[in-house]
Amino acid sequence: MKHIIIGTAGHIDHGKTTLIKALTGRNTDRWEEEQRRGITIDLGFTYFDLKNGNRAGIIDVPGHEKFINNMVAGVVGMDLVLLVVAADEGIMPQTREHMDILEMLGVQKSILVLNKCDLVDEEWLELVEEEIKEELEGTFLEHAPVAKVSAATGQGIPELIDLIERLTEEEVEEKDTHTIPRLPVDRVFSLSGFGTIVTGTLVSGTISKEDTLEMFPNGQECKIRNIQVHGQDVERCYAGQRVAINISNMKKRELKRGCVLAPPGSMTDSRLMDVKLDMLDSTMRFLTNNARLHFFSGTSEVLCRAVLLGDEELGPGDSGYVQLRMEEDVAFRRGDRFVVRFYSPMETIGGGVILEPNAVKKKRFSKEVLESLKQKESGTAEDVIELHAKDYAETMAAVSELAKLTALTKEEIEEAVGNLASQGIVCVFPLKKDTYIWHTADERVYREKITAALSQYVKKYPYRYGMPKAEVHSTFMKRVKPNVFDQYIEFLEREGIISRHEEFLAPQGYEIVKDEVYEKVRRKLLSAIKPAKFDFVRLAEISFVDAPAQAVEDIILLLADSGEIVKVTDGMYTLGAYMEEAKEKIIEKLKADGKITIAEIRDMFKTSRKSAKPILEYMDSIKITRKTGGESERVSNL
């Protein structure tokens, strides 16, 4: 199932909210003021199901110029945008700004929705459509399919849904759910009895209940108490879903729109960012050095200063490297896209991509600085290594092999790997002769497979210490070298993901069940072997009533591992204390006479030859005695 986010864009009063109600049957205007004034002020969210089984979350973004910051926040994670244009008015100034913002933020897929078609005749509709297509030439909407509808009457709505289904099926790529999760927060509120709740679009990865994440740039860790997707409680949410998350340890007043929920340490707070900024062709403004701007990315809106690193000014259609000096802490990742608006009057002038989210102050017009930024834009050593690491999902990548593939020096490789590791992009496993790296996304996939298998295993075999390590290796990571696999298991132990008992692996915190079945088997076994003493009873002669054979076998192995009972020979057990007593007496006899026979053991323990022979063989197995040639005679092995 694909998780799809659809957004709307367009001028105020062109019918975006009415269109969403026609698609979903729900009104996205949440606030009384919105309903009273008839305009969308804040983001509205709802969903509808497509016939192919996919669920489409839909975001109603404001069209009014004063609420453009809310519009930008709504673009986060959009897969498809519906550009809504009223057929009786055509493209308006606010529509053009929305188009510019969508293009700057990297939205690719779109549908042009001509609304209010019931208000115009066919001739006028053809004229408006032709004018709109002329306006869209050269933009990302140039080849967008057109849907003609009336949200008020329902005309064309079924055809629009079919078009949405086709586009999302054929052209929208499924989001990466195996990478680091990141949730830009667009709303914060609290509910009595629940505490703080944040909402947003999960742009990557997955989040599960009980996960511990960090709130950036707040820096405080919080635990995920509950997750809702479209009003339904779920155990886990995936990239591409609209989610509401109940978090612990944080108050509503500590959070705001623009915060980001992500794994601890996966990002770093910053006030300096190096970016590639593209000015809009349509802007009438010139950007000068140190100009104050409104910066928008994800759900964040922050004031900043633009330091032009290679230009005196940037005009319409120009591009350049810029350092943005933020007026408050932010947390972003390399490759995030952004939009900037002129400080006053507020209008969109450009946007671009973040090259370095945690920059240091740089000199203007420095050849080295500009060359470095050019390299970051085209792809750094880290980018190249990360791409290669993804090719080694099943084996992990050896640094020595990466050096061959990339033609980078050992020092360059080590620095790049260190940087990737510090960002949480790769896991590093150093060995004596080489170092191996694994992309975090791949590691998480295998971690989930292994932990799920361990949980199933201990559920199936509750009287075992866990799954044998060798079985985990052969089942899930057989192409990984054994010594590298051992490093990974130690890593999972350190991270508190699994627990280990010798060569057995289990989920963290797992303890063997000592329930009624365990106690019944133990009592039955001890009641049979205790009175028999050295006249050993075979397991086949003991009735464990209705206890499953596998459970009996596992419980007996547990008792033997604890030392409470001892395996004398196949199918024959006795108390550990009895065999300890036998060992001491046999050692004394050997010290006195230098040898011992089966007959002497039979007489010493008042048992039969049938039981005396296993006692002697047991003493051989624990290196107390050894054969001298005769089958029935032993000497000391101490």
XYZ file of C-alpha atoms in Angstrom:
638
model
C 0.000 0.000 0.000
C 1.329 3.428 -0.955
C 0.949 6.264 1.520
C 0.235 9.337 -0.581
C 0.024 13.000 0.384
C -1.944 15.298 -1.910
C -1.908 19.063 -1.494
C -3.922 21.916 -2.887
C -2.676 25.270 -4.097
C -4.336 28.290 -5.596
C -5.773 31.728 -5.036
C -8.114 32.524 -2.166
C -11.761 31.641 -2.831
C -11.023 29.493 -5.880
C -12.679 26.553 -4.117
C -9.853 24.455 -2.646
C -11.670 23.611 0.593
C -14.931 22.897 -1.247
C -13.060 20.628 -3.658
C -11.592 18.629 -0.772
C -15.039 18.249 0.755
C -16.295 16.951 -2.590
C -13.450 14.407 -2.702
C -13.619 13.254 0.924
C -16.981 14.291 2.351
C -15.223 16.247 5.127
C -14.638 19.935 5.819
C -10.989 20.823 6.531
C -11.679 24.284 8.002
C -10.998 23.465 11.676
C -11.250 26.864 13.302
C -14.374 28.895 13.956
C -12.724 31.960 12.383
C -12.040 30.011 9.192
C -15.646 28.911 8.899
C -16.950 32.378 9.750
C -14.710 34.178 7.237
C -14.942 31.476 4.587
C -11.170 31.252 4.077
C -8.515 28.759 5.121
C -6.094 30.296 7.625
C -4.230 27.226 8.856
C -3.540 23.800 7.420
C -6.468 21.413 7.173
C -6.061 17.640 6.874
C -8.245 14.755 5.854
C -8.069 11.656 3.623
C -9.888 9.452 1.164
C -9.355 5.899 -0.121
C -8.695 5.105 -3.757
C -10.181 2.091 -5.518
C -6.738 0.443 -5.793
C -6.451 0.282 -1.996
C -4.093 3.230 -1.571
C -4.998 5.860 0.999
C -4.493 9.497 0.053
C -3.970 12.042 2.797
C -4.987 15.496 1.588
C -3.819 18.877 2.852
C -5.823 22.050 2.383
C -3.359 24.941 2.386
C -4.285 28.605 2.722
C -4.604 30.701 -0.403
C -4.506 34.143 1.210
C -1.181 36.035 0.937
C -1.104 36.683 4.681
C -1.035 32.957 5.391
C 1.704 31.976 2.922
C 3.832 30.601 5.794
C 1.111 28.032 6.505
C 1.019 27.191 2.814
C 4.768 26.442 2.765
C 4.411 24.220 5.851
C 1.751 22.234 4.037
C 4.038 21.371 1.120
C 6.170 19.081 3.323
C 6.019 15.546 1.969
C 3.566 16.294 -0.851
C 3.534 13.676 -3.640
C 0.990 15.396 -5.835
C -0.472 18.898 -5.921
C -3.869 19.980 -7.201
C -3.486 23.520 -8.574
C -7.011 24.862 -8.268
C -8.011 27.688 -10.629
C -11.543 29.099 -10.771
C -12.800 28.942 -14.351
C -14.591 32.276 -13.975
C -11.394 34.114 -12.899
C -8.319 32.305 -14.262
C -4.824 32.471 -12.767
C -4.458 35.193 -10.121
C -1.301 36.674 -8.516
C -1.502 34.391 -5.493
C -1.745 31.370 -7.778
C 1.537 32.366 -9.445
C 3.296 32.687 -6.080
C 2.020 29.270 -5.038
C 3.390 27.822 -8.281
C 6.802 29.394 -7.634
C 6.885 28.034 -4.078
C 5.900 24.530 -5.163
C 8.609 24.492 -7.829
C 11.274 25.802 -5.419
C 10.360 23.095 -2.895
C 10.753 20.359 -5.481
C 7.144 19.296 -6.060
C 7.083 17.394 -9.374
C 3.641 15.871 -9.950
C 0.535 17.987 -10.389
C -2.976 18.196 -11.782
C -4.502 21.451 -13.007
C -8.038 21.539 -11.607
C -10.362 23.990 -13.338
C -13.081 24.553 -10.727
C -16.457 26.285 -10.866
C -16.996 25.079 -14.447
C -20.731 25.234 -13.820
C -20.516 29.056 -13.724
C -19.191 29.539 -17.276
C -20.185 28.412 -20.759
C -18.137 26.071 -22.956
C -16.642 28.845 -25.094
C -15.418 30.776 -22.039
C -14.005 27.572 -20.505
C -11.941 26.849 -23.636
C -10.622 30.420 -23.636
C -9.635 30.274 -19.956
C -7.952 26.876 -20.389
C -5.896 28.184 -23.307
C -4.798 31.263 -21.332
C -3.833 29.144 -18.322
C -1.734 26.778 -20.461
C 0.127 29.773 -21.879
C 0.809 30.970 -18.325
C 2.150 27.526 -17.339
C 4.644 27.214 -20.201
C 8.171 26.673 -18.870
C 6.959 25.711 -15.369
C 6.739 22.273 -13.749
C 2.994 22.424 -14.487
C 3.466 22.811 -18.249
C 2.438 19.224 -19.031
C 0.089 18.715 -16.105
C -3.189 16.939 -16.969
C -6.349 19.042 -16.715
C -9.484 18.154 -14.763
C -12.640 20.223 -15.261
C -14.899 20.099 -12.234
C -17.481 21.848 -10.148
C -16.830 21.114 -6.504
C -20.191 22.661 -5.627
C -22.259 20.364 -7.880
C -19.985 17.297 -8.050
C -19.478 17.642 -11.805
C -16.204 15.947 -12.896
C -15.279 14.713 -9.392
C -15.351 10.961 -10.279
C -13.104 11.646 -13.298
C -10.719 13.641 -11.083
C -10.498 10.737 -8.615
C -9.697 8.344 -11.493
C -6.962 10.726 -12.675
C -5.496 10.951 -9.161
C -5.526 7.163 -8.917
C -3.735 6.736 -12.244
C -1.041 9.325 -11.471
C -0.359 8.017 -7.978
C -0.234 4.445 -9.277
C 2.062 5.087 -12.249
C 4.166 8.138 -11.398
C 4.391 8.677 -7.630
C 7.336 6.822 -6.095
C 6.901 5.119 -2.745
C 8.782 6.895 0.048
C 11.798 5.349 1.765
C 10.535 3.774 4.985
C 13.885 2.188 5.840
C 15.876 5.362 6.390
C 16.129 7.636 9.427
C 12.652 8.853 10.459
C 11.973 12.575 10.362
C 8.753 14.364 11.300
C 8.591 18.168 10.814
C 5.995 19.366 13.318
C 3.218 21.571 11.946
C 0.895 21.607 14.962
C 1.254 21.204 18.745
C -1.547 20.809 21.269
C -2.360 19.001 24.495
C -5.268 16.813 25.589
C -6.323 16.153 29.150
C -5.187 12.701 30.205
C -2.803 12.349 27.279
C -0.401 15.268 27.440
C 1.453 16.762 24.489
C 0.564 15.828 20.928
C 2.393 16.843 17.741
C 1.185 16.405 14.181
C 2.928 16.427 10.831
C 3.756 14.495 7.686
C 6.361 11.779 8.240
C 8.784 12.547 5.394
C 11.042 9.497 5.825
C 11.505 6.280 7.803
C 9.111 4.763 10.330
C 8.184 5.572 13.932
C 6.922 2.961 16.398
C 5.303 3.157 19.804
C 7.860 3.184 22.624
C 10.586 4.581 20.316
C 12.825 7.180 21.940
C 13.385 10.163 19.646
C 14.816 13.653 19.988
C 13.020 16.934 19.369
C 15.146 19.342 17.341
C 16.226 22.076 17.906
C 14.886 21.660 21.442
C 17.445 18.914 22.092
C 15.228 16.993 24.527
C 14.580 13.277 24.187
C 11.008 12.038 24.347
C 9.266 8.672 24.217
C 6.484 7.860 21.768
C 3.431 7.002 23.872
C 0.818 6.686 21.141
C 0.459 7.130 17.367
C -2.639 7.963 15.356
C -3.030 7.948 11.580
C -6.270 9.531 10.357
C -7.818 9.148 13.811
C -6.944 5.460 14.232
C -4.472 4.192 16.875
C -1.568 2.317 15.247
C 1.598 0.620 16.483
C 3.750 2.150 13.756
C 3.544 4.922 11.155
C 5.329 5.136 7.812
C 6.833 7.802 5.554
C 4.075 9.446 3.549
C 1.469 9.340 6.311
C -0.143 12.218 8.163
C 0.359 11.388 11.832
C -0.488 12.597 15.324
C 2.006 11.500 17.972
C 1.549 11.595 21.734
C 4.963 12.249 23.309
C 6.191 12.160 26.898
C 8.609 14.420 28.813
C 7.703 17.618 26.964
C 5.180 20.384 27.516
C 3.214 22.161 24.806
C 4.919 25.467 25.654
C 8.331 23.942 24.870
C 7.365 23.172 21.271
C 6.201 24.988 18.176
C 5.688 24.540 14.469
C 9.114 24.028 12.908
C 10.429 21.546 15.456
C 11.558 18.215 14.007
C 11.182 14.776 15.595
C 14.063 12.440 14.659
C 16.418 9.833 16.185
C 18.710 11.143 18.950
C 21.878 12.675 17.550
C 20.768 12.360 13.923
C 20.890 16.148 13.397
C 22.684 19.109 14.950
C 21.229 22.479 15.894
C 22.688 25.312 13.859
C 22.439 29.001 13.078
C 24.630 28.934 9.959
C 23.713 27.187 6.703
C 25.439 27.214 3.312
C 22.951 27.071 0.445
C 22.627 27.320 -3.314
C 20.005 30.033 -3.860
C 18.095 30.506 -7.125
C 16.270 33.779 -7.658
C 12.891 33.629 -9.381
C 12.785 34.876 -12.949
C 9.563 36.669 -12.091
C 10.851 38.592 -9.071
C 11.408 42.344 -9.336
C 13.750 42.331 -6.325
C 17.539 42.342 -6.089
C 19.164 40.469 -3.214
C 22.092 42.365 -1.699
C 24.651 41.182 0.846
C 23.415 40.888 4.428
C 19.796 41.424 3.397
C 17.211 40.238 5.903
C 14.898 37.488 4.665
C 12.108 35.186 5.772
C 13.343 31.590 5.444
C 10.886 28.689 4.984
C 11.735 24.983 4.931
C 9.818 22.002 6.208
C 7.449 23.549 8.703
C 9.974 26.184 9.855
C 9.756 29.938 9.371
C 12.853 31.793 10.586
C 14.290 35.266 9.996
C 17.831 35.276 8.646
C 20.551 37.351 6.992
C 21.844 36.376 3.548
C 25.622 36.633 3.144
C 26.439 36.478 -0.582
C 29.635 34.442 -0.798
C 30.455 34.965 -4.470
C 28.340 37.894 -5.689
C 27.709 41.552 -4.937
C 24.011 41.023 -5.609
C 21.614 38.479 -7.085
C 18.879 39.615 -9.456
C 15.961 37.944 -11.251
C 16.971 34.510 -12.579
C 20.415 34.583 -10.933
C 21.916 31.769 -8.833
C 24.648 31.911 -6.235
C 26.212 30.431 -3.099
C 24.858 32.070 0.035
C 25.395 31.638 3.749
C 22.166 32.079 5.682
C 22.751 33.329 9.219
C 19.635 32.385 11.171
C 18.221 34.410 14.048
C 17.313 31.268 16.001
C 18.392 27.636 16.149
C 17.261 25.332 13.356
C 17.911 21.690 12.454
C 18.018 20.520 8.851
C 19.760 17.933 6.702
C 21.842 18.369 3.586
C 19.618 18.337 0.493
C 16.587 19.906 2.190
C 14.886 22.478 -0.006
C 13.799 25.953 1.083
C 12.056 29.153 0.020
C 13.000 32.737 0.929
C 10.733 35.767 0.962
C 11.683 39.417 0.981
C 11.606 40.912 4.469
C 9.313 43.808 3.644
C 7.117 43.815 1.707
C 6.843 40.046 2.090
C 6.978 38.349 -1.301
C 8.649 35.192 -2.530
C 11.953 35.945 -4.298
C 13.668 32.564 -4.559
C 14.673 29.293 -3.004
C 17.093 26.428 -3.360
C 18.836 23.571 -1.620
C 20.809 23.325 1.625
C 24.411 22.262 0.949
C 25.739 22.378 4.523
C 23.227 22.530 7.389
C 25.923 22.970 10.074
C 28.269 25.531 8.564
C 30.984 27.759 9.975
C 31.396 31.447 9.102
C 32.986 31.872 5.695
C 34.843 34.664 3.919
C 33.200 36.232 0.911
C 34.791 35.810 -2.521
C 37.127 33.054 -1.275
C 38.141 30.760 -4.143
C 38.548 27.803 -1.741
C 35.148 28.409 -0.172
C 33.367 28.613 -3.518
C 35.162 25.519 -4.844
C 34.204 23.585 -1.718
C 30.548 24.572 -2.082
C 30.622 23.639 -5.763
C 31.908 20.193 -4.796
C 29.180 19.837 -2.156
C 26.594 20.785 -4.738
C 27.866 18.248 -7.276
C 28.525 15.499 -4.716
C 31.108 15.030 -1.977
C 33.170 12.027 -0.948
C 30.466 11.311 1.625
C 27.815 11.231 -1.106
C 29.872 8.865 -3.242
C 30.639 6.539 -0.326
C 27.025 6.549 0.817
C 25.904 5.545 -2.682
C 28.431 2.698 -2.784
C 27.478 1.578 0.736
C 23.907 1.062 -0.453
C 25.230 -1.516 -2.942
C 26.499 -3.686 -0.075
C 23.235 -4.194 1.787
C 23.789 -7.957 2.159
C 27.530 -8.014 2.884
C 28.547 -4.603 4.323
C 31.218 -2.587 2.511
C 34.901 -2.943 3.351
C 36.742 0.386 3.463
C 39.572 -1.185 1.428
C 37.060 -2.030 -1.313
C 35.555 1.465 -1.202
C 39.039 2.932 -1.691
C 39.368 0.926 -4.892
C 35.938 1.926 -6.150
C 36.226 5.639 -5.413
C 39.944 6.259 -6.070
C 40.042 8.253 -2.840
C 42.932 8.155 -0.405
C 42.717 6.199 2.822
C 42.627 9.490 4.752
C 39.796 10.846 2.589
C 37.835 7.629 3.016
C 38.328 7.616 6.797
C 37.265 11.250 7.101
C 34.192 10.713 4.938
C 33.196 7.540 6.815
C 33.644 9.397 10.123
C 31.384 12.213 8.914
C 28.744 9.762 7.684
C 28.868 7.897 10.994
C 28.537 11.109 13.025
C 25.398 11.964 11.031
C 23.943 8.513 11.668
C 24.021 7.614 7.967
C 26.312 4.578 8.303
C 27.303 2.142 11.047
C 31.014 1.364 11.362
C 32.524 -1.989 12.412
C 36.322 -1.817 12.811
C 38.335 -5.057 12.630
C 42.080 -5.682 12.824
C 42.690 -5.880 9.077
C 39.864 -3.716 7.723
C 36.853 -1.610 8.625
C 33.340 -2.374 7.418
C 30.474 0.080 7.017
C 26.761 -0.525 6.652
C 24.176 2.000 5.546
C 21.862 2.756 8.451
C 18.811 2.152 6.275
C 20.019 -1.378 5.482
C 21.044 -2.014 9.089
C 17.545 -1.077 10.266
C 15.977 -3.531 7.794
C 18.119 -6.416 9.068
C 17.687 -5.319 12.685
C 13.910 -5.474 12.304
C 14.089 -8.899 10.636
C 16.341 -10.298 13.352
C 14.432 -8.839 16.313
C 11.129 -10.033 14.836
C 12.580 -13.539 14.362
C 13.960 -13.591 17.914
C 10.565 -12.564 19.305
C 8.838 -15.323 17.343
C 11.481 -17.850 18.388
C 11.184 -17.279 22.156
C 7.415 -17.280 21.825
C 7.605 -20.693 20.145
C 10.299 -22.017 22.509
C 9.698 -20.304 25.870
C 12.031 -22.703 27.739
C 15.119 -21.874 25.668
C 17.679 -19.111 26.134
C 17.008 -17.888 22.614
C 17.890 -18.560 18.991
C 21.396 -19.948 18.378
C 23.706 -17.212 17.073
C 24.856 -19.470 14.246
C 21.243 -19.911 13.131
C 20.715 -16.132 13.071
C 23.855 -15.790 10.942
C 22.901 -18.501 8.451
C 19.278 -17.335 8.216
C 19.688 -13.584 7.868
C 23.298 -12.605 7.246
C 25.004 -15.597 5.654
C 26.881 -13.367 3.177
C 28.424 -11.324 5.995
C 31.804 -12.594 7.192
C 31.568 -14.359 10.586
C 33.919 -11.922 12.358
C 31.972 -8.945 10.984
C 28.710 -10.611 12.029
C 30.125 -11.050 15.553
C 30.879 -7.305 15.640
C 27.305 -6.566 14.617
C 25.867 -8.801 17.347
C 28.050 -7.000 19.908
C 26.758 -3.710 18.504
C 23.130 -4.831 18.983
C 23.976 -5.832 22.558
C 25.555 -2.431 23.293
C 22.551 -0.665 21.803
C 20.207 -2.641 24.075
C 18.411 -4.212 21.096
C 19.056 -7.851 22.012
C 20.213 -9.874 25.024
C 22.683 -12.760 24.889
C 23.302 -15.907 26.883
C 26.519 -17.498 25.669
C 25.760 -18.396 22.020
C 22.013 -17.755 22.223
C 20.267 -14.504 21.232
C 16.915 -13.159 22.430
C 14.980 -9.861 22.537
C 16.260 -7.358 25.087
C 14.874 -8.059 28.566
C 13.758 -11.591 27.711
C 13.673 -14.089 30.586
C 12.915 -17.791 30.373
C 9.389 -18.631 31.427
C 9.212 -20.647 34.656
C 5.504 -21.255 34.624
C 3.245 -24.076 35.737
C 4.416 -26.396 32.931
C 8.057 -25.789 33.885
C 7.387 -26.521 37.559
C 5.333 -29.665 36.793
C 8.078 -31.130 34.579
C 10.764 -30.263 37.133
C 8.836 -31.830 40.041
C 8.033 -34.975 38.040
C 11.660 -35.408 36.972
C 13.130 -34.839 40.441
C 10.581 -37.120 42.094
C 11.738 -39.927 39.778
C 15.531 -39.494 39.860
C 16.003 -38.448 43.504
C 14.909 -41.721 45.176
C 16.590 -43.808 42.454
C 19.940 -42.275 43.377
C 22.613 -44.348 41.522
C 20.079 -46.789 40.087
C 19.447 -44.376 37.231
C 16.013 -43.967 35.698
C 15.725 -43.460 31.944
C 13.665 -40.502 30.735
C 11.598 -42.880 28.598
C 10.374 -44.521 31.815
C 9.068 -41.239 33.286
C 5.569 -40.054 32.359
C 5.257 -36.271 32.071
C 1.494 -36.587 31.503
C 0.254 -33.900 29.105
C 3.400 -31.764 28.880
C 4.516 -31.312 25.214
C 7.566 -33.422 24.341
C 9.473 -30.362 23.052
C 8.790 -28.453 26.265
C 9.979 -31.433 28.371
C 13.200 -31.670 26.362
C 13.888 -27.923 26.659
C 13.144 -27.818 30.418
C 15.468 -30.769 31.067
C 18.243 -28.996 29.143
C 17.656 -25.883 31.261
C 17.899 -27.887 34.497
C 21.100 -29.505 33.231
C 22.556 -26.129 32.274
C 21.857 -24.821 35.781
C 23.666 -27.869 37.287
C 20.628 -29.047 39.196
C 20.662 -32.284 37.176
C 23.439 -33.996 35.193
C 23.287 -35.976 31.970
C 24.981 -39.262 32.789
C 24.469 -40.736 29.333
C 21.903 -40.478 26.524
C 18.386 -40.524 27.970
C 19.654 -40.844 31.539
C 19.894 -38.019 34.127
C 20.523 -37.729 37.848
C 20.976 -35.013 40.448
C 24.090 -32.902 40.094
C 24.759 -33.386 43.809
C 24.851 -37.186 43.355
C 27.462 -37.028 40.619
C 29.521 -34.555 42.646
C 29.491 -37.075 45.512
C 30.507 -39.859 43.120
C 33.377 -37.771 41.732
C 34.837 -37.122 45.200
C 34.687 -40.827 46.162
C 36.259 -41.945 42.879
C 39.086 -39.392 43.227
C 39.799 -40.738 46.765
C 39.837 -44.326 45.439
C 42.219 -43.398 42.637
C 44.577 -41.661 45.061
C 44.645 -44.756 47.252
C 44.838 -47.517 44.626
C 45.806 -45.756 41.368
C 42.989 -47.439 39.447
C 39.293 -48.297 39.599
C 37.024 -50.844 37.885
C 33.350 -51.045 36.989
C 32.890 -53.749 39.618
C 34.378 -51.491 42.296
C 32.076 -48.626 41.260
C 29.111 -51.043 41.386
C 29.986 -52.036 44.927
C 30.929 -48.493 46.022
C 27.518 -47.065 45.062
C 25.464 -50.209 45.716
C 24.082 -50.237 42.205
C 24.019 -52.531 39.184
C 26.697 -52.962 36.529
C 24.150 -51.454 34.125
C 24.354 -48.148 36.084
C 28.024 -48.422 37.099
C 29.259 -48.337 33.505
C 27.607 -44.922 32.750
C 29.159 -43.509 35.963
C 32.605 -44.520 34.755
C 31.978 -43.134 31.265
C 30.752 -39.876 32.798
C 34.019 -39.599 34.777
C 35.901 -40.089 31.487
C 33.904 -37.237 29.914
C 34.805 -34.780 32.708
C 38.494 -35.834 32.594
C 38.603 -37.509 36.032
C 39.505 -40.942 34.620
C 40.928 -42.410 31.425
C 41.219 -45.861 29.868
C 44.440 -47.868 30.191
C 43.561 -50.607 27.736
C 40.948 -52.696 29.506
C 37.308 -51.768 28.874
C 36.317 -52.050 32.537
C 39.375 -50.429 34.125
C 40.372 -46.754 34.568
C 43.280 -44.748 36.012
C 43.411 -41.142 37.200
C 43.484 -38.411 34.560
C 44.173 -35.600 37.052
